XYZ file of C-alpha atoms in Angstrom:
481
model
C 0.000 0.000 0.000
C 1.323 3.239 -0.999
C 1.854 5.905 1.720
C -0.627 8.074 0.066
C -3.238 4.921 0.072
C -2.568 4.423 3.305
C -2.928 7.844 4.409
C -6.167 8.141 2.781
C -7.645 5.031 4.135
C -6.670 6.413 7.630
C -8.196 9.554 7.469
C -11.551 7.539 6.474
C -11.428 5.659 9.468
C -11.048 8.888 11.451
C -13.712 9.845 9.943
C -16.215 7.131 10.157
C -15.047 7.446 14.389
C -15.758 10.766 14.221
C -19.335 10.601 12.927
C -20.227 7.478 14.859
C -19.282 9.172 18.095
C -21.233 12.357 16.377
C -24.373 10.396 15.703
C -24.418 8.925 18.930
C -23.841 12.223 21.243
C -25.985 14.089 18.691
C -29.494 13.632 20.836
C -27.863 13.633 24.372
C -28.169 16.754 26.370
C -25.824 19.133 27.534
C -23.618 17.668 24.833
C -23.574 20.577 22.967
C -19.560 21.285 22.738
C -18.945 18.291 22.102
C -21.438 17.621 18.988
C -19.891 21.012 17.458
C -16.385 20.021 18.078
C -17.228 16.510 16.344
C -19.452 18.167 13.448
C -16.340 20.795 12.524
C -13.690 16.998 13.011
C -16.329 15.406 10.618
C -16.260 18.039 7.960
C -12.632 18.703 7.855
C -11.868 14.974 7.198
C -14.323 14.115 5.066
C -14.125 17.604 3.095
C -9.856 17.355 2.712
C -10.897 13.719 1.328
C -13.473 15.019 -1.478
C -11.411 17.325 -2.583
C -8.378 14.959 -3.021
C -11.232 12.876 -4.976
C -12.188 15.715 -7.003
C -15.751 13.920 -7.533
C -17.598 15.110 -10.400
C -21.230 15.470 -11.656
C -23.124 13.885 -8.302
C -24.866 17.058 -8.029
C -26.507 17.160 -11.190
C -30.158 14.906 -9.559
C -29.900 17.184 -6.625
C -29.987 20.294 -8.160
C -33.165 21.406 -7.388
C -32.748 20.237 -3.921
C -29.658 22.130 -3.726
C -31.050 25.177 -5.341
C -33.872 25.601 -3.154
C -32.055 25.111 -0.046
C -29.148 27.665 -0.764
C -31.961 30.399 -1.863
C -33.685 29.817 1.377
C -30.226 30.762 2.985
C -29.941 33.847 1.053
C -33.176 34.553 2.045
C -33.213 34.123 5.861
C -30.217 36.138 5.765
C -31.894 39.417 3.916
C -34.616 39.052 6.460
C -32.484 38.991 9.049
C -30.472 42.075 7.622
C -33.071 44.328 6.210
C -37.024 43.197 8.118
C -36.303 41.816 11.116
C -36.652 44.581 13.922
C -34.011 42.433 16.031
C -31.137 41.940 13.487
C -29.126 41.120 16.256
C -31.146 38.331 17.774
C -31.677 37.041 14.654
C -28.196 36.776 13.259
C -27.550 35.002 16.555
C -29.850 32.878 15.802
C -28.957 32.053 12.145
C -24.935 31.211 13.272
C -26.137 29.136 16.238
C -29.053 27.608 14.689
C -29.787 27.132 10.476
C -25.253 27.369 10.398
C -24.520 24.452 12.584
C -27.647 22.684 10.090
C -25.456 23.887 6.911
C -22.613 22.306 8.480
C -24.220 19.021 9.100
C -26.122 19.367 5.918
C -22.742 19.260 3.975
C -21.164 16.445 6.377
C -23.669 14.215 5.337
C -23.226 14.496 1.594
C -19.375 14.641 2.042
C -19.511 11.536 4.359
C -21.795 9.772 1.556
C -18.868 10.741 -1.330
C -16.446 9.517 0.979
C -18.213 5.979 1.260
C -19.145 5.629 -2.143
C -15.543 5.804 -3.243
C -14.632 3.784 -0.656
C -16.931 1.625 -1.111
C -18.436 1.454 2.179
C -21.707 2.175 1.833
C -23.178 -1.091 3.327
C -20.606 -0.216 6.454
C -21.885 3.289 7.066
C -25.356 2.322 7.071
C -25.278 -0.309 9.218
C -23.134 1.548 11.493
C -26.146 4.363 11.390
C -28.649 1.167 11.947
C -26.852 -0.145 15.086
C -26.843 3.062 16.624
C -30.393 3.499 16.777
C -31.167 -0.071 17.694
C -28.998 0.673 20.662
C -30.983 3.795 21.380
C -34.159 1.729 21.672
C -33.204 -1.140 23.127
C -31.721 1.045 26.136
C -34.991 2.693 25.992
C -36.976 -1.106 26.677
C -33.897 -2.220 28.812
C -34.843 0.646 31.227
C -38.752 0.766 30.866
C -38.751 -3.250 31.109
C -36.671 -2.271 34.731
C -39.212 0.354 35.759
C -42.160 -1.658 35.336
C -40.629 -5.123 36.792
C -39.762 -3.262 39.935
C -43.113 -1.298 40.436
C -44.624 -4.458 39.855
C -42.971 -6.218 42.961
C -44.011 -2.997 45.072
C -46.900 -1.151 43.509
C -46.900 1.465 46.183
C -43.726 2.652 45.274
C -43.747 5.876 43.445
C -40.724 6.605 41.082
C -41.258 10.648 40.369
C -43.904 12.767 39.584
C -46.641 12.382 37.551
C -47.737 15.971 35.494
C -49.467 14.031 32.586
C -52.921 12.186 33.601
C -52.374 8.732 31.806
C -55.720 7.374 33.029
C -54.828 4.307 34.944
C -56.211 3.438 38.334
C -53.522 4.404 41.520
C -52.025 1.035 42.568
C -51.841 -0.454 39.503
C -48.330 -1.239 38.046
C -49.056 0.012 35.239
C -49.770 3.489 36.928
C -46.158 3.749 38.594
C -44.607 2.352 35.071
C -46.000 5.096 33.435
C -45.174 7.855 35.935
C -41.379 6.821 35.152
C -41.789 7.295 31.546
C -43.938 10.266 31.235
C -42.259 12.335 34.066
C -40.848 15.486 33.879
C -37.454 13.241 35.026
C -36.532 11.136 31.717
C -33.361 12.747 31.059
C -32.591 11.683 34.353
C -32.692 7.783 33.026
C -32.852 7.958 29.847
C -30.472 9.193 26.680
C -32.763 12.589 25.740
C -34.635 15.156 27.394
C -37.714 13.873 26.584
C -40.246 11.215 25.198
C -40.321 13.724 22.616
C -36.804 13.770 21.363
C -36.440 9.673 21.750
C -39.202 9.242 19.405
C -37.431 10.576 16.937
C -34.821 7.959 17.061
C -37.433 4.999 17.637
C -38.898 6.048 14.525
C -35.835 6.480 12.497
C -35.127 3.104 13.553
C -38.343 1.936 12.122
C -37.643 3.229 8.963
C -35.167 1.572 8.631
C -36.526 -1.450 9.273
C -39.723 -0.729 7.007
C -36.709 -0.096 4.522
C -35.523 -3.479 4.920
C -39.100 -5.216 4.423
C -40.107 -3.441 1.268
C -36.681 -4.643 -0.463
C -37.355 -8.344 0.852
C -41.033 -8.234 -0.164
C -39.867 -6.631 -3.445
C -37.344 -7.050 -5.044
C -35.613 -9.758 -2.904
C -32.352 -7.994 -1.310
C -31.401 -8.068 1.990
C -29.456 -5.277 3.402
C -29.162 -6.037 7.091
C -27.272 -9.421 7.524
C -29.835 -11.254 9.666
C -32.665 -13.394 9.078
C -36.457 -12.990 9.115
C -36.764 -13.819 13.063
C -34.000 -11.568 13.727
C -36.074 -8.471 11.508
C -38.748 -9.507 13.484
C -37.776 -9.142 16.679
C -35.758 -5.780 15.703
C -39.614 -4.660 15.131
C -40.552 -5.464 18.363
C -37.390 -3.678 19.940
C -38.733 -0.186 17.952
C -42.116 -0.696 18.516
C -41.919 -1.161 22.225
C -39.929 1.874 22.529
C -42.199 3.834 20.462
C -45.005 2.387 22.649
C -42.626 3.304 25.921
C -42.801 7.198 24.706
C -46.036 7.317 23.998
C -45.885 10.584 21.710
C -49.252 11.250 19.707
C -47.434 13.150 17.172
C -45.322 10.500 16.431
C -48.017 7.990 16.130
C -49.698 10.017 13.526
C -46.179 10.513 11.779
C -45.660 6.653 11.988
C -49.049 6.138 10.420
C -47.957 8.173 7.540
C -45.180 6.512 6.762
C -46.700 3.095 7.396
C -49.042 3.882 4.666
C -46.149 5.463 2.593
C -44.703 1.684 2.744
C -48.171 -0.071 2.253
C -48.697 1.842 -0.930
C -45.424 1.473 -2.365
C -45.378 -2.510 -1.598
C -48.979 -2.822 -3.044
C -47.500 -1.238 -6.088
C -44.610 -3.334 -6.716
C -47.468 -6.214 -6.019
C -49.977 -4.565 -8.781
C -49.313 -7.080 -11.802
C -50.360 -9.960 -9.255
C -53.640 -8.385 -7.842
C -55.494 -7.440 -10.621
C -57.400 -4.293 -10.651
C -60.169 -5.403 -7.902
C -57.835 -6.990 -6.095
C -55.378 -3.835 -6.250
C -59.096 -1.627 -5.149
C -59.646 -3.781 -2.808
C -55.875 -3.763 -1.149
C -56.228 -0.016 -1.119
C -58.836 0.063 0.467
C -57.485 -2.016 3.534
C -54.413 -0.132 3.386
C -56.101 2.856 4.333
C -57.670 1.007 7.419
C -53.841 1.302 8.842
C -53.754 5.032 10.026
C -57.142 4.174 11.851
C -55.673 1.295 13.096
C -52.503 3.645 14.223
C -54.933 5.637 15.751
C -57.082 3.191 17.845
C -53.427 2.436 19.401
C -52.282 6.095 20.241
C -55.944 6.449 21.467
C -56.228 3.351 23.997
C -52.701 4.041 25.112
C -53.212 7.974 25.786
C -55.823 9.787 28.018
C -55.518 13.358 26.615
C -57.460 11.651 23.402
C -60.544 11.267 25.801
C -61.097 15.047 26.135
C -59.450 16.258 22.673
C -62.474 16.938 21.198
C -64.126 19.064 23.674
C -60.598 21.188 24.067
C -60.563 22.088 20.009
C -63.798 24.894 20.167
C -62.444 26.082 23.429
C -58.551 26.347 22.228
C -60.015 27.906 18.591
C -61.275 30.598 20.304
C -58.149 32.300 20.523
C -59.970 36.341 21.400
C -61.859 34.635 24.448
C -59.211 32.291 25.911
C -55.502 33.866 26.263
C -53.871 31.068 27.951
C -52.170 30.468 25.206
C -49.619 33.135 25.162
C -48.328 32.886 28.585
C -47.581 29.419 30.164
C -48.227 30.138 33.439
C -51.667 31.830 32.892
C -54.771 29.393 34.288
C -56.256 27.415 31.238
C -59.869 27.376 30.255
C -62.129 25.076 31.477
C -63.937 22.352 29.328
C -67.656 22.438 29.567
C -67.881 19.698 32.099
C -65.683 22.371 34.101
C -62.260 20.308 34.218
C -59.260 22.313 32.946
C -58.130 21.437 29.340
C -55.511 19.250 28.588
C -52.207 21.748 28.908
C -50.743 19.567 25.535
C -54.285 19.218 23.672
C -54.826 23.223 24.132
C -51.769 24.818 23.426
C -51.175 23.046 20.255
C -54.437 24.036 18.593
C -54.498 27.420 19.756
C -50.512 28.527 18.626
C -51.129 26.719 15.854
C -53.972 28.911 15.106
C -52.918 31.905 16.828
C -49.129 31.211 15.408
C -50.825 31.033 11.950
C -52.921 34.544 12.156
C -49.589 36.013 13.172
C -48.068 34.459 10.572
C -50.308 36.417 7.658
C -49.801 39.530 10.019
C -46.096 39.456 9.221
C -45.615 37.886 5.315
C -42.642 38.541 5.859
C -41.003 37.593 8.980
C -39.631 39.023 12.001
C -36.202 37.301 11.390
C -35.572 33.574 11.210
C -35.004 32.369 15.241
C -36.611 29.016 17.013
C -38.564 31.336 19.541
C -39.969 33.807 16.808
C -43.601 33.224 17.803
C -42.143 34.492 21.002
C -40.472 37.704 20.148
C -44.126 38.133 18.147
C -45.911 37.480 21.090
C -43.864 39.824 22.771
C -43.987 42.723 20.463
C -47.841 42.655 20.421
C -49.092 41.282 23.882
C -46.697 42.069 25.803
C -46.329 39.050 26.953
C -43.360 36.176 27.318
C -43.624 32.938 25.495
C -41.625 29.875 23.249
C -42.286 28.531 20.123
C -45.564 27.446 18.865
C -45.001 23.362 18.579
C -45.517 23.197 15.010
C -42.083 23.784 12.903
C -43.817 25.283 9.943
C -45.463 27.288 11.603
C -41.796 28.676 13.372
C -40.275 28.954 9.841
C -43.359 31.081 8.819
C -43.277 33.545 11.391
C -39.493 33.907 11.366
C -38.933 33.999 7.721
C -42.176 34.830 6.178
C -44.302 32.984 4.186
C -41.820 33.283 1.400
C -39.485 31.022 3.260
C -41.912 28.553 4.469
C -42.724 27.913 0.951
C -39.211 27.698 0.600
C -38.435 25.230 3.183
C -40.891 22.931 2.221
C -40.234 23.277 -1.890
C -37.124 21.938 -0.068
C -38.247 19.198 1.231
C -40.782 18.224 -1.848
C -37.825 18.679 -3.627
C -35.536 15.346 -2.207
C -38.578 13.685 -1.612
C -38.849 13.797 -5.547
C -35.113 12.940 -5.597
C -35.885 9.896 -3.563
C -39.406 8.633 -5.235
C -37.193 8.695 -8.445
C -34.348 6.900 -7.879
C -36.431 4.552 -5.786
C -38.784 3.853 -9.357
C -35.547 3.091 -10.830
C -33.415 1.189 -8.471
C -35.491 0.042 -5.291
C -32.413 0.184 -3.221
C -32.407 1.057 0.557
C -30.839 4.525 0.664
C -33.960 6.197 -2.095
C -36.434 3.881 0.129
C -35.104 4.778 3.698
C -35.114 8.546 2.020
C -38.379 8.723 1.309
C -39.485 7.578 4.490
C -37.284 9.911 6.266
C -38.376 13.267 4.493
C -42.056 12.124 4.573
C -41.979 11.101 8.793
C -39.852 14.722 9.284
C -42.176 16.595 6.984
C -45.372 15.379 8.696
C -43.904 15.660 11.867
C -42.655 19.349 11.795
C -46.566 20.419 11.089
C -47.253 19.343 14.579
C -44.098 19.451 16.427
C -41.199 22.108 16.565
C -38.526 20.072 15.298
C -36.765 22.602 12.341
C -34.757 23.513 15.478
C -31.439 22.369 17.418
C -30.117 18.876 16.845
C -33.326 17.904 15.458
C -33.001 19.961 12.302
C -29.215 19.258 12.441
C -29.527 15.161 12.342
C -32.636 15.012 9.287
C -30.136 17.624 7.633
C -27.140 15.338 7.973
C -29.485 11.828 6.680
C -31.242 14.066 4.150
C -27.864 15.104 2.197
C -25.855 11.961 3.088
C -28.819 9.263 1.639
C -29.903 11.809 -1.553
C -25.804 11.322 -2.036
C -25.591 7.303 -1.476
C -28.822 7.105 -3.729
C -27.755 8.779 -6.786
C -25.142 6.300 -7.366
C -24.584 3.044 -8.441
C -22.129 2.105 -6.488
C -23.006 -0.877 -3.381
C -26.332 -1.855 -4.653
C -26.905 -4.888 -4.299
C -28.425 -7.772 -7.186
C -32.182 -9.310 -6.919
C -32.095 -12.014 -4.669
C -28.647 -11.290 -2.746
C -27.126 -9.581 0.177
C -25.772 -6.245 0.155
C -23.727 -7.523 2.996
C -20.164 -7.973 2.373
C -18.914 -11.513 1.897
């Protein structure tokens, strides 16, 4: 091996360190250093690499993508400069917010050039895979604990219990769930929240819903285990999605479930006929409802959602919604609303009417409905749990529609290559940019390492899946031998 060869095969094993331990600090808190430190290591190596490579004409199917997402940066920077009324807040904002993204935006499509060439692709994704089966199975390993030991003493209490989860005191299950939906869960496990670990238990899935549709398909098998193994890798995600217990992420999930149901029914369509293929529709769409039955039985804030949308609607009558520690409404059987159930709808609403008020932003920030808020009631407040609805008010309409031309934009990338290849990378794409675009309506996720991790998959599996290189042939392994 030459001493240039060898030099260059070092630096990709620095690299591939670097962005495992980068992936896997990424959602832990108060790692916030660290994750910069490792996303400026990650760059550097993998962007002195390309450039030795000189790689040419990958760009040309993500063009568009590319194009879109650059003019939103131009643009978040001229409303930052030239609308917002806090230029300084908001330049703040854009270095320690949508830069860090950038960054991890372009380590993900170096990383992918890097592996192409190298030709570790299958490595890099499986290394991305086993992180996020760890993630969930420490998630189960630590819920399984919870609820074994509240089971041999059900009148021990393990923390507080702020969300009403609508099982009798001195059951088990009561205690198992006051672990899991306290206020405490950074405390034992990896994130802040139920929230934030969803995120990964659903990424996980994906994968795994990646891996199906090419063995129901087209007969490849990425992941070197066998069908009892991908079964019981299921189970490990969808006990830990079950263990967080996030409606959003249900109704993601459902999305993407159906996303997988359509595509496999297509690939199935010469077989089925055309009643067959009505018919198979048909039951496919049964599987959101299904979805929802689940989120529904397993959840208590469903049982008064209903009655909380008039009252949080009414945005002129009840204000709670712009200060957090203001009393909420009551319902009409003269409980208090559901904290979670009434702020969403009503900042959604409210964060929407403020929206039009300002086309054009107040300058791009993750608390803009906040400084809003502030500027016209006076009063203190966050963000307004919907992502879109963030990038609206910060950037103006104009950049919403940029953001998610954005995001339509790869998903095309990925629904093509996928018609042409049916490889993992297009597949897992497509169900990454369809979970993170559904998800961001209801949840304020275009924010922190959140934005910076769909960023980072987004670039690095458009890169792996415009190129030939790794795929694997019908009816074999993409393993290595």
């Amino acid at each position: 091996m030459s001493a240039v060869g060898g030099t260059t095969q070092a630096l990709q094993w620095a690299g591939l360190i670097f962005l495992v331990l980068l992936f896997g600090v990424w959602p832990i808190p108060h790692t916030i250093s660290l994750r910069d430190l490792l996303l400026l290591l990650v760059v550097a190596t993998f962007g002195y690499l390309v450039l030795r490579a000189r790689p040419s004409e990958w760009w040309r199917e993500l063009a568009w993508p590319l194009g879109f997402y650059v003019t939103l940066t131009f643009w978040i920077v001229i409303v930052a400069l030239f609308i917002s009324p806090e230029t300084a807040w908001s330049l703040g904002e854009i270095r320690g917010q949508w830069l860090k993204g950038m960054f991890a935006l372009v380590a993900g499509g170096l990383a992918a050039l890097v592996f192409m060439r190298a030709g570790w692709l299958f490595r890099s994704l499986m290394i991305l895979f086993c992180i996020l089966l760890l993630h969930a199975l420490y998630v189960d390993a630590v819920a399984l604990k919870g609820f074994f030991e509240t089971w041999q003493d059900p009148t021990a209490r393990l923390g507080p219990l702020p969300l009403h989860v609508g099982v009798p005191l001195g059951d088990p299950e009561y205690h198992y769930l006051t672990l899991l939906r306290s206020y405490e869960w950074g405390q034992v496990m990896l994130t802040e929240g139920p929230d934030k670990s969803n995120l990964l238990s659903n990424l996980l899935l994906y994968f795994l819903l990646a891996e199906l549709l090419q063995r129901l398909t087209v007969h490849r098998r990425w992941l070197p285990v066998g069908n009892v193994a991908l079964v019981a890798m299921f189970a490990v995600a969808l006990y830990s999605i079950h263990v967080e217990r996030v409606r959003n992420g249900f109704f993601e999930v459902s999305m993407v479930v159906l996303l997988f149901g359509a595509l496999w029914l297509v690939a199935l369509r010469r077989y089925l006929g055309g009643s067959g293929l009505a018919l198979a529709f048909g039951a496919l769409l049964l599987l959101p409802v299904a979805v929802g039955y689940v989120s529904f039985a397993t959840d208590a804030r469903w049982q008064t959602f209903w009655q909380t949308v008039p009252v949080a609607l009414d945005t002129q009558r009840h204000t709670a919604w712009l200060n957090l520690n203001s009393p909420l409404p009551a319902l009409p059987s003269g409980e208090p609303v559901n904290r979670s159930n009434y702020m969403r709808i009503a900042r959604f609403k409210g964060g929407a009417e403020l929206a039009l008020e300002h086309p054009l932003g107040v300058g791009y920030g993750r608390n803009a409905f906040g400084h809003i808020v502030k500027q016209k009631y006076g009063v203190a407040a966050s963000h307004s749990h919907s992502g879109l609805i963030d990038m609206a008010l910060g950037v103006g309409v104009p950049g919403a529609l940029l953001w998610c031309a954005f995001l339509l934009s790869v998903g095309v990338v990925a629904a093509r290559r996928y018609s042409r290849s049916h490889d993992l990378p297009s597949t897992l794409l497509l169900f990454v940019v369809t979970g993170y675009g559904v998800r961001m309506v209801f949840d304020s996720i275009v924010r922190d390492h959140m934005l910076q991790m769909f960023l980072f998959l987004a670039a690095f599996l458009a890169v792996l899946s415009t190129s030939r290189l790794g795929r694997p042939q019908a009816g074999t392994s993409a393993a290595p031998t």
